[in-house]
Amino acid sequence: MTQDELKKLVAQAALNYVEEGSILGVGTGSTVDFFIDALKASGKNVPACVSSSVRSTKKLQALGYKVLDLNEVDEISVYVDGADEINPSFDMIKGGGGALTREKIVASVSKKFVCIADASKKVDVLGRFALPVEVIPMAVRAVAGKLRALGGDPVERDFTTDNGNRILDVRGLQIVDPKAMEATVNAIAGVVTVGLFAQRGADVLLLGTPEGVKTFIR
Ligand code: 5RP
């Protein structure tokens, strides 16, 4: 099976977690794009969504979904999003699509985080995928220096986030303690968000494998 076929499988499986009549949190990325398409095809009653990116908002609106600003919402029952890497403790690296900050905010107000990922995303130790860090533009050089001091090799991505910031992709970090690393990087002046989701990891992992969808629950 191709990676896209595995992504479609988990996108379809995530429909079982959609609570009809409730506001749905929607992440960002190619797996989530498949999920949005599957949601539309399912005809499930989703009165409104909260989206983690301009990209997902545009796609949802084009399909007729109402998208609310998070400031209009108290709580979200279910948040569906992909990941770049996920470890056995359900900690994740996210931000390959550059939407990490809004993803982390939406995840923080969601009761259940359903991670949809193809099998290539499951790892024992996070860090093979370059860790994205969203940075205030004037602080790129300063933050890069601090990340080098932590043992990382940061490279500025040719990309501006939905929030008008820059991304540093950091290679070379062996993230054995994701919660500690999340706190350390978030504490660097100029960092908006690190793409480590350990303080608030996933609750459910739907993993697309050639043998079918495997479900892991925390
Ligand atoms: C975007 C993300 C995505 O969830 C992550 O990059 C996975 O993307 P894809 O579903 O395209 O493999 O964190 O910021």
PDB file of C-alpha atoms and ligand atoms in Angstrom:
ATOM      1  CA  MET A   1       0.000   0.000   0.000  1.00  0.00           C
ATOM      2  CA  THR A   2       1.194   3.540  -0.666  1.00  0.00           C
ATOM      3  CA  GLN A   3       1.623   6.085   2.118  1.00  0.00           C
ATOM      4  CA  ASP A   4      -1.414   7.987   0.813  1.00  0.00           C
ATOM      5  CA  GLU A   5      -3.520   4.818   0.932  1.00  0.00           C
ATOM      6  CA  LEU A   6      -2.492   4.314   4.571  1.00  0.00           C
ATOM      7  CA  LYS A   7      -3.367   7.940   5.316  1.00  0.00           C
ATOM      8  CA  LYS A   8      -6.800   7.475   3.726  1.00  0.00           C
ATOM      9  CA  LEU A   9      -7.390   4.374   5.872  1.00  0.00           C
ATOM     10  CA  VAL A  10      -6.780   6.224   9.136  1.00  0.00           C
ATOM     11  CA  ALA A  11      -8.710   9.263   7.927  1.00  0.00           C
ATOM     12  CA  GLN A  12     -11.712   6.998   7.393  1.00  0.00           C
ATOM     13  CA  ALA A  13     -11.222   5.295  10.782  1.00  0.00           C
ATOM     14  CA  ALA A  14     -11.199   8.662  12.555  1.00  0.00           C
ATOM     15  CA  LEU A  15     -14.836   9.174  11.582  1.00  0.00           C
ATOM     16  CA  ASN A  16     -15.758   6.773  14.416  1.00  0.00           C
ATOM     17  CA  TYR A  17     -14.502   9.387  16.893  1.00  0.00           C
ATOM     18  CA  VAL A  18     -16.483  12.312  15.500  1.00  0.00           C
ATOM     19  CA  GLU A  19     -19.194  13.292  17.993  1.00  0.00           C
ATOM     20  CA  GLU A  20     -22.179  14.387  15.939  1.00  0.00           C
ATOM     21  CA  GLY A  21     -23.759  17.656  17.041  1.00  0.00           C
ATOM     22  CA  SER A  22     -20.494  18.833  18.649  1.00  0.00           C
ATOM     23  CA  ILE A  23     -17.863  21.279  17.518  1.00  0.00           C
ATOM     24  CA  LEU A  24     -14.978  19.401  15.927  1.00  0.00           C
ATOM     25  CA  GLY A  25     -11.317  20.384  16.141  1.00  0.00           C
ATOM     26  CA  VAL A  26      -9.527  19.918  12.833  1.00  0.00           C
ATOM     27  CA  GLY A  27      -5.746  19.778  12.417  1.00  0.00           C
ATOM     28  CA  THR A  28      -3.558  20.344   9.394  1.00  0.00           C
ATOM     29  CA  GLY A  29      -1.721  18.279   6.804  1.00  0.00           C
ATOM     30  CA  SER A  30      -2.243  15.762   4.039  1.00  0.00           C
ATOM     31  CA  THR A  31      -3.715  13.114   6.379  1.00  0.00           C
ATOM     32  CA  VAL A  32      -6.159  15.687   7.737  1.00  0.00           C
ATOM     33  CA  ASP A  33      -7.051  16.695   4.177  1.00  0.00           C
ATOM     34  CA  PHE A  34      -8.101  13.073   3.595  1.00  0.00           C
ATOM     35  CA  PHE A  35     -10.039  13.193   6.873  1.00  0.00           C
ATOM     36  CA  ILE A  36     -11.926  16.328   5.826  1.00  0.00           C
ATOM     37  CA  ASP A  37     -12.863  14.650   2.533  1.00  0.00           C
ATOM     38  CA  ALA A  38     -13.993  11.508   4.380  1.00  0.00           C
ATOM     39  CA  LEU A  39     -16.008  13.617   6.832  1.00  0.00           C
ATOM     40  CA  LYS A  40     -17.844  15.327   4.000  1.00  0.00           C
ATOM     41  CA  ALA A  41     -18.544  12.013   2.261  1.00  0.00           C
ATOM     42  CA  SER A  42     -19.860  10.530   5.544  1.00  0.00           C
ATOM     43  CA  GLY A  43     -22.585  13.168   5.873  1.00  0.00           C
ATOM     44  CA  LYS A  44     -22.018  13.301   9.656  1.00  0.00           C
ATOM     45  CA  ASN A  45     -23.677  16.187  11.460  1.00  0.00           C
ATOM     46  CA  VAL A  46     -20.888  18.576  12.412  1.00  0.00           C
ATOM     47  CA  PRO A  47     -22.443  21.966  13.205  1.00  0.00           C
ATOM     48  CA  ALA A  48     -19.085  23.776  13.228  1.00  0.00           C
ATOM     49  CA  CYS A  49     -15.347  23.240  13.321  1.00  0.00           C
ATOM     50  CA  VAL A  50     -12.364  24.988  14.839  1.00  0.00           C
ATOM     51  CA  SER A  51      -9.394  24.791  12.513  1.00  0.00           C
ATOM     52  CA  SER A  52      -5.651  24.890  13.186  1.00  0.00           C
ATOM     53  CA  SER A  53      -4.618  26.617   9.950  1.00  0.00           C
ATOM     54  CA  VAL A  54      -5.673  28.819   7.085  1.00  0.00           C
ATOM     55  CA  ARG A  55      -5.161  25.774   4.847  1.00  0.00           C
ATOM     56  CA  SER A  56      -7.685  23.607   6.721  1.00  0.00           C
ATOM     57  CA  THR A  57     -10.086  26.523   7.172  1.00  0.00           C
ATOM     58  CA  LYS A  58     -10.181  27.104   3.415  1.00  0.00           C
ATOM     59  CA  LYS A  59     -10.769  23.437   2.699  1.00  0.00           C
ATOM     60  CA  LEU A  60     -13.505  23.127   5.328  1.00  0.00           C
ATOM     61  CA  GLN A  61     -15.272  26.259   4.143  1.00  0.00           C
ATOM     62  CA  ALA A  62     -15.066  25.174   0.496  1.00  0.00           C
ATOM     63  CA  LEU A  63     -16.934  22.008   1.518  1.00  0.00           C
ATOM     64  CA  GLY A  64     -19.622  24.011   3.323  1.00  0.00           C
ATOM     65  CA  TYR A  65     -18.485  23.675   6.942  1.00  0.00           C
ATOM     66  CA  LYS A  66     -18.824  26.568   9.371  1.00  0.00           C
ATOM     67  CA  VAL A  67     -15.454  27.415  10.924  1.00  0.00           C
ATOM     68  CA  LEU A  68     -15.489  29.213  14.280  1.00  0.00           C
ATOM     69  CA  ASP A  69     -12.757  31.346  15.805  1.00  0.00           C
ATOM     70  CA  LEU A  70     -11.448  29.629  18.929  1.00  0.00           C
ATOM     71  CA  ASN A  71     -12.466  32.712  20.938  1.00  0.00           C
ATOM     72  CA  GLU A  72     -16.099  31.789  20.269  1.00  0.00           C
ATOM     73  CA  VAL A  73     -15.680  28.329  21.806  1.00  0.00           C
ATOM     74  CA  ASP A  74     -15.182  27.106  25.385  1.00  0.00           C
ATOM     75  CA  GLU A  75     -14.233  23.512  24.747  1.00  0.00           C
ATOM     76  CA  ILE A  76     -13.829  21.040  21.909  1.00  0.00           C
ATOM     77  CA  SER A  77     -14.823  17.406  22.379  1.00  0.00           C
ATOM     78  CA  VAL A  78     -12.570  15.833  19.766  1.00  0.00           C
ATOM     79  CA  TYR A  79      -9.507  17.090  17.898  1.00  0.00           C
ATOM     80  CA  VAL A  80      -8.279  15.101  14.889  1.00  0.00           C
ATOM     81  CA  ASP A  81      -4.769  15.773  13.624  1.00  0.00           C
ATOM     82  CA  GLY A  82      -1.746  14.078  12.089  1.00  0.00           C
ATOM     83  CA  ALA A  83       1.852  13.885  13.329  1.00  0.00           C
ATOM     84  CA  ASP A  84       5.355  13.758  11.947  1.00  0.00           C
ATOM     85  CA  GLU A  85       6.490  11.322  14.640  1.00  0.00           C
ATOM     86  CA  ILE A  86       4.791   9.649  17.595  1.00  0.00           C
ATOM     87  CA  ASN A  87       6.455   7.552  20.314  1.00  0.00           C
ATOM     88  CA  PRO A  88       5.005   4.775  22.512  1.00  0.00           C
ATOM     89  CA  SER A  89       4.007   7.358  25.180  1.00  0.00           C
ATOM     90  CA  PHE A  90       1.947   9.268  22.577  1.00  0.00           C
ATOM     91  CA  ASP A  91       4.352  12.235  22.590  1.00  0.00           C
ATOM     92  CA  MET A  92       4.629  13.730  19.118  1.00  0.00           C
ATOM     93  CA  ILE A  93       6.689  15.887  16.829  1.00  0.00           C
ATOM     94  CA  LYS A  94       4.370  18.103  14.800  1.00  0.00           C
ATOM     95  CA  GLY A  95       4.782  21.130  12.584  1.00  0.00           C
ATOM     96  CA  GLY A  96       5.961  19.617   9.328  1.00  0.00           C
ATOM     97  CA  GLY A  97       3.187  21.675   7.753  1.00  0.00           C
ATOM     98  CA  GLY A  98       4.109  24.728   9.819  1.00  0.00           C
ATOM     99  CA  ALA A  99       0.852  24.893  11.790  1.00  0.00           C
ATOM    100  CA  LEU A 100       2.290  23.806  15.150  1.00  0.00           C
ATOM    101  CA  THR A 101       1.277  26.823  17.235  1.00  0.00           C
ATOM    102  CA  ARG A 102      -2.402  26.810  16.324  1.00  0.00           C
ATOM    103  CA  GLU A 103      -2.413  23.017  16.525  1.00  0.00           C
ATOM    104  CA  LYS A 104      -1.077  23.155  20.063  1.00  0.00           C
ATOM    105  CA  ILE A 105      -3.636  25.763  21.074  1.00  0.00           C
ATOM    106  CA  VAL A 106      -6.586  23.832  19.657  1.00  0.00           C
ATOM    107  CA  ALA A 107      -5.286  20.588  21.169  1.00  0.00           C
ATOM    108  CA  SER A 108      -5.016  22.292  24.565  1.00  0.00           C
ATOM    109  CA  VAL A 109      -8.771  22.947  24.732  1.00  0.00           C
ATOM    110  CA  SER A 110      -9.805  19.571  23.304  1.00  0.00           C
ATOM    111  CA  LYS A 111     -10.995  16.761  25.520  1.00  0.00           C
ATOM    112  CA  LYS A 112      -9.728  14.032  23.192  1.00  0.00           C
ATOM    113  CA  PHE A 113      -6.818  14.205  20.738  1.00  0.00           C
ATOM    114  CA  VAL A 114      -7.103  11.590  18.005  1.00  0.00           C
ATOM    115  CA  CYS A 115      -3.823  11.262  16.110  1.00  0.00           C
ATOM    116  CA  ILE A 116      -4.076   9.842  12.600  1.00  0.00           C
ATOM    117  CA  ALA A 117      -0.812   8.648  11.124  1.00  0.00           C
ATOM    118  CA  ASP A 118       0.646   6.174   8.678  1.00  0.00           C
ATOM    119  CA  ALA A 119       3.000   3.528  10.054  1.00  0.00           C
ATOM    120  CA  SER A 120       6.154   5.461   9.094  1.00  0.00           C
ATOM    121  CA  LYS A 121       5.389   8.001  11.832  1.00  0.00           C
ATOM    122  CA  LYS A 122       5.704   5.559  14.754  1.00  0.00           C
ATOM    123  CA  VAL A 123       9.164   5.703  16.371  1.00  0.00           C
ATOM    124  CA  ASP A 124      10.760   4.588  19.624  1.00  0.00           C
ATOM    125  CA  VAL A 125      12.618   7.859  20.231  1.00  0.00           C
ATOM    126  CA  LEU A 126      11.549  11.219  18.783  1.00  0.00           C
ATOM    127  CA  GLY A 127      14.073  13.217  16.795  1.00  0.00           C
ATOM    128  CA  ARG A 128      14.760  11.612  13.438  1.00  0.00           C
ATOM    129  CA  PHE A 129      12.308  14.117  11.939  1.00  0.00           C
ATOM    130  CA  ALA A 130      13.698  17.649  12.228  1.00  0.00           C
ATOM    131  CA  LEU A 131      12.000  19.372  15.167  1.00  0.00           C
ATOM    132  CA  PRO A 132      10.085  22.489  14.011  1.00  0.00           C
ATOM    133  CA  VAL A 133      10.312  25.584  16.191  1.00  0.00           C
ATOM    134  CA  GLU A 134       8.177  28.643  15.424  1.00  0.00           C
ATOM    135  CA  VAL A 135      10.177  31.809  16.097  1.00  0.00           C
ATOM    136  CA  ILE A 136       9.474  35.565  16.129  1.00  0.00           C
ATOM    137  CA  PRO A 137      11.251  36.888  12.984  1.00  0.00           C
ATOM    138  CA  MET A 138      13.666  39.223  14.831  1.00  0.00           C
ATOM    139  CA  ALA A 139      14.813  36.341  17.037  1.00  0.00           C
ATOM    140  CA  VAL A 140      15.751  33.769  14.391  1.00  0.00           C
ATOM    141  CA  ARG A 141      19.515  34.181  14.782  1.00  0.00           C
ATOM    142  CA  ALA A 142      19.380  34.390  18.568  1.00  0.00           C
ATOM    143  CA  VAL A 143      17.164  31.327  18.916  1.00  0.00           C
ATOM    144  CA  ALA A 144      19.275  29.348  16.427  1.00  0.00           C
ATOM    145  CA  GLY A 145      22.308  29.986  18.648  1.00  0.00           C
ATOM    146  CA  LYS A 146      20.489  28.698  21.741  1.00  0.00           C
ATOM    147  CA  LEU A 147      19.314  25.597  19.862  1.00  0.00           C
ATOM    148  CA  ARG A 148      22.899  24.882  18.755  1.00  0.00           C
ATOM    149  CA  ALA A 149      23.943  25.108  22.407  1.00  0.00           C
ATOM    150  CA  LEU A 150      21.397  22.356  23.127  1.00  0.00           C
ATOM    151  CA  GLY A 151      23.121  20.146  20.542  1.00  0.00           C
ATOM    152  CA  GLY A 152      20.770  20.810  17.642  1.00  0.00           C
ATOM    153  CA  ASP A 153      21.452  21.879  14.077  1.00  0.00           C
ATOM    154  CA  PRO A 154      18.774  24.467  13.169  1.00  0.00           C
ATOM    155  CA  VAL A 155      17.971  25.454   9.585  1.00  0.00           C
ATOM    156  CA  GLU A 156      15.538  28.257   8.758  1.00  0.00           C
ATOM    157  CA  ARG A 157      12.654  27.018   6.612  1.00  0.00           C
ATOM    158  CA  ASP A 158      11.638  29.077   3.567  1.00  0.00           C
ATOM    159  CA  PHE A 159       8.178  29.583   5.011  1.00  0.00           C
ATOM    160  CA  THR A 160       6.147  32.139   6.955  1.00  0.00           C
ATOM    161  CA  THR A 161       3.550  30.784   9.365  1.00  0.00           C
ATOM    162  CA  ASP A 162      -0.114  31.807   9.547  1.00  0.00           C
ATOM    163  CA  ASN A 163       0.995  33.922  12.521  1.00  0.00           C
ATOM    164  CA  GLY A 164       3.638  35.817  10.510  1.00  0.00           C
ATOM    165  CA  ASN A 165       6.569  34.001  12.111  1.00  0.00           C
ATOM    166  CA  ARG A 166       9.483  31.866  10.915  1.00  0.00           C
ATOM    167  CA  ILE A 167      10.280  28.179  11.448  1.00  0.00           C
ATOM    168  CA  LEU A 168      13.607  26.668  12.442  1.00  0.00           C
ATOM    169  CA  ASP A 169      13.853  22.935  11.655  1.00  0.00           C
ATOM    170  CA  VAL A 170      16.244  21.393  14.156  1.00  0.00           C
ATOM    171  CA  ARG A 171      18.117  18.200  13.333  1.00  0.00           C
ATOM    172  CA  GLY A 172      20.396  16.171  15.551  1.00  0.00           C
ATOM    173  CA  LEU A 173      18.355  16.154  18.766  1.00  0.00           C
ATOM    174  CA  GLN A 174      17.838  12.804  20.507  1.00  0.00           C
ATOM    175  CA  ILE A 175      14.662  13.589  22.399  1.00  0.00           C
ATOM    176  CA  VAL A 176      14.723  11.076  25.241  1.00  0.00           C
ATOM    177  CA  ASP A 177      12.730  13.296  27.621  1.00  0.00           C
ATOM    178  CA  PRO A 178      10.143  15.053  25.414  1.00  0.00           C
ATOM    179  CA  LYS A 179       8.411  16.931  28.275  1.00  0.00           C
ATOM    180  CA  ALA A 180      11.711  18.386  29.502  1.00  0.00           C
ATOM    181  CA  MET A 181      12.816  19.315  25.970  1.00  0.00           C
ATOM    182  CA  GLU A 182       9.434  20.942  25.295  1.00  0.00           C
ATOM    183  CA  ALA A 183       9.794  23.086  28.405  1.00  0.00           C
ATOM    184  CA  THR A 184      13.439  23.947  27.650  1.00  0.00           C
ATOM    185  CA  VAL A 185      12.853  25.066  24.054  1.00  0.00           C
ATOM    186  CA  ASN A 186       9.640  26.914  24.894  1.00  0.00           C
ATOM    187  CA  ALA A 187      11.570  28.895  27.505  1.00  0.00           C
ATOM    188  CA  ILE A 188      14.000  30.389  24.943  1.00  0.00           C
ATOM    189  CA  ALA A 189      13.192  34.060  24.377  1.00  0.00           C
ATOM    190  CA  GLY A 190      11.783  34.504  20.882  1.00  0.00           C
ATOM    191  CA  VAL A 191      10.334  31.002  20.611  1.00  0.00           C
ATOM    192  CA  VAL A 192       6.588  31.003  20.016  1.00  0.00           C
ATOM    193  CA  THR A 193       6.139  27.234  20.109  1.00  0.00           C
ATOM    194  CA  VAL A 194       8.207  24.109  19.776  1.00  0.00           C
ATOM    195  CA  GLY A 195       6.619  21.324  17.754  1.00  0.00           C
ATOM    196  CA  LEU A 196       6.921  18.848  20.619  1.00  0.00           C
ATOM    197  CA  PHE A 197       3.531  17.732  21.879  1.00  0.00           C
ATOM    198  CA  ALA A 198       4.377  16.009  25.153  1.00  0.00           C
ATOM    199  CA  GLN A 199       2.694  18.137  27.831  1.00  0.00           C
ATOM    200  CA  ARG A 200      -0.448  17.522  25.814  1.00  0.00           C
ATOM    201  CA  GLY A 201       0.108  14.389  23.762  1.00  0.00           C
ATOM    202  CA  ALA A 202      -2.421  12.290  21.880  1.00  0.00           C
ATOM    203  CA  ASP A 203      -5.114  10.236  23.618  1.00  0.00           C
ATOM    204  CA  VAL A 204      -5.781   7.871  20.741  1.00  0.00           C
ATOM    205  CA  LEU A 205      -3.473   6.815  17.915  1.00  0.00           C
ATOM    206  CA  LEU A 206      -4.949   5.408  14.728  1.00  0.00           C
ATOM    207  CA  LEU A 207      -2.007   3.940  12.864  1.00  0.00           C
ATOM    208  CA  GLY A 208      -2.327   2.989   9.212  1.00  0.00           C
ATOM    209  CA  THR A 209      -0.446  -0.232   8.462  1.00  0.00           C
ATOM    210  CA  PRO A 210      -0.515  -2.628   5.498  1.00  0.00           C
ATOM    211  CA  GLU A 211      -2.469  -4.996   7.796  1.00  0.00           C
ATOM    212  CA  GLY A 212      -5.113  -2.344   8.474  1.00  0.00           C
ATOM    213  CA  VAL A 213      -5.715   0.352  11.079  1.00  0.00           C
ATOM    214  CA  LYS A 214      -4.220  -0.338  14.498  1.00  0.00           C
ATOM    215  CA  THR A 215      -5.791   1.515  17.416  1.00  0.00           C
ATOM    216  CA  PHE A 216      -3.741   2.506  20.467  1.00  0.00           C
ATOM    217  CA  ILE A 217      -5.371   4.167  23.462  1.00  0.00           C
ATOM    218  CA  ARG A 218      -3.501   5.941  26.209  1.00  0.00           C
TER     219      ARG A 218
HETATM  220  C1  5RP B   1       1.265  20.158  10.389  1.00  0.00           C
HETATM  221  C2  5RP B   1       1.419  18.903  11.138  1.00  0.00           C
HETATM  222  C3  5RP B   1       0.979  17.649  10.471  1.00  0.00           C
HETATM  223  O1  5RP B   1       0.066  17.008  11.283  1.00  0.00           O
HETATM  224  C4  5RP B   1       2.162  16.766  10.234  1.00  0.00           C
HETATM  225  O2  5RP B   1       3.142  17.491   9.521  1.00  0.00           O
HETATM  226  C5  5RP B   1       1.772  15.504   9.437  1.00  0.00           C
HETATM  227  O3  5RP B   1       1.475  15.859   8.129  1.00  0.00           O
HETATM  228  P1  5RP B   1       0.954  14.833   7.039  1.00  0.00           P
HETATM  229  O4  5RP B   1      -0.404  14.385   7.458  1.00  0.00           O
HETATM  230  O5  5RP B   1       0.936  15.648   5.768  1.00  0.00           O
HETATM  231  O6  5RP B   1       1.936  13.692   6.968  1.00  0.00           O
HETATM  232  O7  5RP B   1       1.881  18.850  12.245  1.00  0.00           O
HETATM  233  O8  5RP B   1       1.813  21.258  11.075  1.00  0.00           O
END
